[in-house]
Amino acid sequence: MKVNGKFKFNIKNTTKGFTLIELIVVMAIILVMASFLIPKFNGYRGKAQRLKVVDTGRQIYLTAIESYSENNGEFNNQKLLETSKELLGIDNLKILNEGENNFVINYNVDEKPYILKFNKNENDFCIEDTNGSKLYPNNIQSKADKGNK
């Protein structure tokens, strides 16, 4: 269009999209909501790590019992090491005999050391970290306490 020798263009001035303030507000809301979820995820990660430690200890215990039954009721530390490497792929076990019936096996999970203790005459085991904190079982009662209930 030509008006008095000058061109006039009809340009519609419509804004589409979001303003910078709106985007910042949305990002702030998302960050606040995410901050509520982070502790929950850390708790899940801790539980998963604990479960991995207990599961590895349980597998080592079952391997020890398997080795015990294969050797006619005798523990052979060398065969236990071979069996654990063959069945579990774990080759960094340290086996300590505490007497004739009690055994302590040191093992690592994610480069952290843990201790598996068991008695060959009982059907249970205990897992501790190096600080002495019991990871498994959770609620340990003495045999006298169990008998009173």
PDB file of C-alpha atoms in Angstrom:
ATOM      1  CA  MET A   1       0.000   0.000   0.000  1.00  0.00           C
ATOM      2  CA  LYS A   2       1.141   3.416  -0.826  1.00  0.00           C
ATOM      3  CA  VAL A   3       0.058   6.394   1.247  1.00  0.00           C
ATOM      4  CA  ASN A   4       1.405   9.845   0.316  1.00  0.00           C
ATOM      5  CA  GLY A   5       4.463   8.394  -1.348  1.00  0.00           C
ATOM      6  CA  LYS A   6       5.382   6.193   1.612  1.00  0.00           C
ATOM      7  CA  PHE A   7       4.773   2.524   2.050  1.00  0.00           C
ATOM      8  CA  LYS A   8       2.743   1.445   5.006  1.00  0.00           C
ATOM      9  CA  PHE A   9       2.835  -2.158   6.151  1.00  0.00           C
ATOM     10  CA  ASN A  10       0.266  -3.779   8.338  1.00  0.00           C
ATOM     11  CA  ILE A  11       2.311  -5.730  10.849  1.00  0.00           C
ATOM     12  CA  LYS A  12       0.412  -7.448  13.589  1.00  0.00           C
ATOM     13  CA  ASN A  13       2.237  -7.208  16.880  1.00  0.00           C
ATOM     14  CA  THR A  14       1.172 -10.434  18.556  1.00  0.00           C
ATOM     15  CA  THR A  15       3.389 -12.027  21.148  1.00  0.00           C
ATOM     16  CA  LYS A  16       3.662 -15.786  21.222  1.00  0.00           C
ATOM     17  CA  GLY A  17       5.537 -17.768  23.843  1.00  0.00           C
ATOM     18  CA  PHE A  18       6.450 -17.147  27.438  1.00  0.00           C
ATOM     19  CA  THR A  19       8.163 -14.239  29.060  1.00  0.00           C
ATOM     20  CA  LEU A  20      11.441 -14.670  30.863  1.00  0.00           C
ATOM     21  CA  ILE A  21       9.771 -14.145  34.248  1.00  0.00           C
ATOM     22  CA  GLU A  22       7.255 -16.915  33.574  1.00  0.00           C
ATOM     23  CA  LEU A  23      10.041 -19.332  32.665  1.00  0.00           C
ATOM     24  CA  ILE A  24      12.021 -18.466  35.808  1.00  0.00           C
ATOM     25  CA  VAL A  25       8.956 -19.010  38.006  1.00  0.00           C
ATOM     26  CA  VAL A  26       8.280 -22.413  36.441  1.00  0.00           C
ATOM     27  CA  MET A  27      11.926 -23.450  36.895  1.00  0.00           C
ATOM     28  CA  ALA A  28      11.822 -22.363  40.550  1.00  0.00           C
ATOM     29  CA  ILE A  29       8.689 -24.450  41.157  1.00  0.00           C
ATOM     30  CA  ILE A  30      10.294 -27.496  39.520  1.00  0.00           C
ATOM     31  CA  LEU A  31      13.449 -27.108  41.627  1.00  0.00           C
ATOM     32  CA  VAL A  32      11.449 -26.834  44.855  1.00  0.00           C
ATOM     33  CA  MET A  33       9.473 -29.963  43.991  1.00  0.00           C
ATOM     34  CA  ALA A  34      12.672 -31.843  43.083  1.00  0.00           C
ATOM     35  CA  SER A  35      14.262 -30.870  46.400  1.00  0.00           C
ATOM     36  CA  PHE A  36      11.506 -32.783  48.198  1.00  0.00           C
ATOM     37  CA  LEU A  37      12.293 -35.956  46.227  1.00  0.00           C
ATOM     38  CA  ILE A  38      16.096 -36.021  46.586  1.00  0.00           C
ATOM     39  CA  PRO A  39      16.165 -37.299  50.216  1.00  0.00           C
ATOM     40  CA  LYS A  40      13.728 -40.046  49.260  1.00  0.00           C
ATOM     41  CA  PHE A  41      15.980 -41.207  46.421  1.00  0.00           C
ATOM     42  CA  ASN A  42      19.012 -41.187  48.737  1.00  0.00           C
ATOM     43  CA  GLY A  43      17.069 -43.387  51.158  1.00  0.00           C
ATOM     44  CA  TYR A  44      16.274 -45.830  48.370  1.00  0.00           C
ATOM     45  CA  ARG A  45      19.921 -45.907  47.354  1.00  0.00           C
ATOM     46  CA  GLY A  46      20.963 -46.720  50.937  1.00  0.00           C
ATOM     47  CA  LYS A  47      18.397 -49.512  51.150  1.00  0.00           C
ATOM     48  CA  ALA A  48      19.581 -50.929  47.834  1.00  0.00           C
ATOM     49  CA  GLN A  49      23.204 -50.894  49.027  1.00  0.00           C
ATOM     50  CA  ARG A  50      22.241 -52.651  52.273  1.00  0.00           C
ATOM     51  CA  LEU A  51      20.229 -55.235  50.329  1.00  0.00           C
ATOM     52  CA  LYS A  52      23.203 -55.880  48.041  1.00  0.00           C
ATOM     53  CA  VAL A  53      25.501 -56.442  51.051  1.00  0.00           C
ATOM     54  CA  VAL A  54      23.030 -58.821  52.726  1.00  0.00           C
ATOM     55  CA  ASP A  55      22.351 -60.708  49.489  1.00  0.00           C
ATOM     56  CA  THR A  56      26.072 -61.170  48.819  1.00  0.00           C
ATOM     57  CA  GLY A  57      26.568 -62.377  52.400  1.00  0.00           C
ATOM     58  CA  ARG A  58      23.664 -64.807  52.040  1.00  0.00           C
ATOM     59  CA  GLN A  59      25.155 -66.192  48.824  1.00  0.00           C
ATOM     60  CA  ILE A  60      28.539 -66.642  50.503  1.00  0.00           C
ATOM     61  CA  TYR A  61      26.848 -68.390  53.443  1.00  0.00           C
ATOM     62  CA  LEU A  62      24.996 -70.759  51.095  1.00  0.00           C
ATOM     63  CA  THR A  63      28.239 -71.403  49.232  1.00  0.00           C
ATOM     64  CA  ALA A  64      29.940 -72.250  52.535  1.00  0.00           C
ATOM     65  CA  ILE A  65      27.146 -74.677  53.426  1.00  0.00           C
ATOM     66  CA  GLU A  66      27.365 -76.220  49.939  1.00  0.00           C
ATOM     67  CA  SER A  67      31.120 -76.641  50.341  1.00  0.00           C
ATOM     68  CA  TYR A  68      30.539 -78.141  53.799  1.00  0.00           C
ATOM     69  CA  SER A  69      28.131 -80.743  52.428  1.00  0.00           C
ATOM     70  CA  GLU A  70      30.401 -81.595  49.475  1.00  0.00           C
ATOM     71  CA  ASN A  71      33.313 -82.277  51.845  1.00  0.00           C
ATOM     72  CA  ASN A  72      31.460 -84.761  54.068  1.00  0.00           C
ATOM     73  CA  GLY A  73      30.761 -82.366  56.910  1.00  0.00           C
ATOM     74  CA  GLU A  74      34.158 -80.665  57.000  1.00  0.00           C
ATOM     75  CA  PHE A  75      35.063 -77.113  56.088  1.00  0.00           C
ATOM     76  CA  ASN A  76      37.990 -76.850  53.732  1.00  0.00           C
ATOM     77  CA  ASN A  77      38.982 -73.212  53.343  1.00  0.00           C
ATOM     78  CA  GLN A  78      40.667 -73.749  49.983  1.00  0.00           C
ATOM     79  CA  LYS A  79      37.653 -75.554  48.537  1.00  0.00           C
ATOM     80  CA  LEU A  80      35.364 -72.845  49.942  1.00  0.00           C
ATOM     81  CA  LEU A  81      37.422 -70.194  48.152  1.00  0.00           C
ATOM     82  CA  GLU A  82      37.277 -72.216  44.929  1.00  0.00           C
ATOM     83  CA  THR A  83      33.531 -72.808  45.266  1.00  0.00           C
ATOM     84  CA  SER A  84      32.802 -69.135  45.961  1.00  0.00           C
ATOM     85  CA  LYS A  85      34.829 -68.108  42.939  1.00  0.00           C
ATOM     86  CA  GLU A  86      33.146 -70.737  40.755  1.00  0.00           C
ATOM     87  CA  LEU A  87      29.551 -70.137  41.885  1.00  0.00           C
ATOM     88  CA  LEU A  88      29.611 -66.422  42.754  1.00  0.00           C
ATOM     89  CA  GLY A  89      32.589 -64.980  40.938  1.00  0.00           C
ATOM     90  CA  ILE A  90      33.946 -63.637  44.236  1.00  0.00           C
ATOM     91  CA  ASP A  91      37.652 -64.113  44.722  1.00  0.00           C
ATOM     92  CA  ASN A  92      38.475 -61.665  47.525  1.00  0.00           C
ATOM     93  CA  LEU A  93      37.249 -63.699  50.506  1.00  0.00           C
ATOM     94  CA  LYS A  94      39.249 -64.030  53.704  1.00  0.00           C
ATOM     95  CA  ILE A  95      38.173 -66.989  55.820  1.00  0.00           C
ATOM     96  CA  LEU A  96      38.945 -67.104  59.533  1.00  0.00           C
ATOM     97  CA  ASN A  97      38.055 -70.078  61.699  1.00  0.00           C
ATOM     98  CA  GLU A  98      37.173 -69.137  65.256  1.00  0.00           C
ATOM     99  CA  GLY A  99      37.189 -72.516  66.875  1.00  0.00           C
ATOM    100  CA  GLU A 100      35.832 -75.727  65.451  1.00  0.00           C
ATOM    101  CA  ASN A 101      32.270 -74.533  64.801  1.00  0.00           C
ATOM    102  CA  ASN A 102      32.455 -70.752  64.331  1.00  0.00           C
ATOM    103  CA  PHE A 103      33.515 -69.156  61.082  1.00  0.00           C
ATOM    104  CA  VAL A 104      34.170 -65.564  60.058  1.00  0.00           C
ATOM    105  CA  ILE A 105      34.391 -64.600  56.402  1.00  0.00           C
ATOM    106  CA  ASN A 106      35.509 -61.137  55.326  1.00  0.00           C
ATOM    107  CA  TYR A 107      34.246 -59.942  51.953  1.00  0.00           C
ATOM    108  CA  ASN A 108      33.940 -56.698  50.010  1.00  0.00           C
ATOM    109  CA  VAL A 109      30.955 -55.111  48.298  1.00  0.00           C
ATOM    110  CA  ASP A 110      31.666 -52.005  46.234  1.00  0.00           C
ATOM    111  CA  GLU A 111      35.133 -51.852  47.802  1.00  0.00           C
ATOM    112  CA  LYS A 112      33.738 -51.679  51.354  1.00  0.00           C
ATOM    113  CA  PRO A 113      34.594 -54.500  53.775  1.00  0.00           C
ATOM    114  CA  TYR A 114      31.924 -56.561  55.548  1.00  0.00           C
ATOM    115  CA  ILE A 115      32.026 -59.519  57.933  1.00  0.00           C
ATOM    116  CA  LEU A 116      29.921 -62.690  57.737  1.00  0.00           C
ATOM    117  CA  LYS A 117      29.769 -64.767  60.937  1.00  0.00           C
ATOM    118  CA  PHE A 118      28.110 -68.144  61.315  1.00  0.00           C
ATOM    119  CA  ASN A 119      28.162 -71.336  63.329  1.00  0.00           C
ATOM    120  CA  LYS A 120      28.057 -74.572  61.361  1.00  0.00           C
ATOM    121  CA  ASN A 121      25.652 -76.127  63.897  1.00  0.00           C
ATOM    122  CA  GLU A 122      23.064 -73.335  63.605  1.00  0.00           C
ATOM    123  CA  ASN A 123      21.011 -72.336  60.599  1.00  0.00           C
ATOM    124  CA  ASP A 124      21.624 -68.618  60.781  1.00  0.00           C
ATOM    125  CA  PHE A 125      24.305 -66.072  60.087  1.00  0.00           C
ATOM    126  CA  CYS A 126      25.156 -62.493  60.961  1.00  0.00           C
ATOM    127  CA  ILE A 127      26.519 -59.714  58.755  1.00  0.00           C
ATOM    128  CA  GLU A 128      28.377 -56.726  60.216  1.00  0.00           C
ATOM    129  CA  ASP A 129      30.287 -53.811  58.833  1.00  0.00           C
ATOM    130  CA  THR A 130      33.807 -53.078  60.059  1.00  0.00           C
ATOM    131  CA  ASN A 131      32.453 -50.750  62.762  1.00  0.00           C
ATOM    132  CA  GLY A 132      30.584 -53.661  64.342  1.00  0.00           C
ATOM    133  CA  SER A 133      27.129 -52.465  63.280  1.00  0.00           C
ATOM    134  CA  LYS A 134      24.872 -55.410  62.506  1.00  0.00           C
ATOM    135  CA  LEU A 135      23.299 -55.262  59.064  1.00  0.00           C
ATOM    136  CA  TYR A 136      21.613 -58.646  59.185  1.00  0.00           C
ATOM    137  CA  PRO A 137      19.523 -59.796  60.967  1.00  0.00           C
ATOM    138  CA  ASN A 138      17.877 -56.530  61.991  1.00  0.00           C
ATOM    139  CA  ASN A 139      16.428 -57.513  65.350  1.00  0.00           C
ATOM    140  CA  ILE A 140      18.769 -59.867  67.107  1.00  0.00           C
ATOM    141  CA  GLN A 141      17.459 -61.440  70.283  1.00  0.00           C
ATOM    142  CA  SER A 142      19.400 -63.687  72.554  1.00  0.00           C
ATOM    143  CA  LYS A 143      18.279 -67.290  72.888  1.00  0.00           C
ATOM    144  CA  ALA A 144      17.248 -66.591  76.486  1.00  0.00           C
ATOM    145  CA  ASP A 145      14.934 -63.794  75.317  1.00  0.00           C
ATOM    146  CA  LYS A 146      13.384 -66.050  72.669  1.00  0.00           C
ATOM    147  CA  GLY A 147      12.760 -68.747  75.278  1.00  0.00           C
ATOM    148  CA  ASN A 148      10.927 -66.325  77.602  1.00  0.00           C
ATOM    149  CA  LYS A 149       8.348 -65.387  74.980  1.00  0.00           C
TER     150      LYS A 149
END
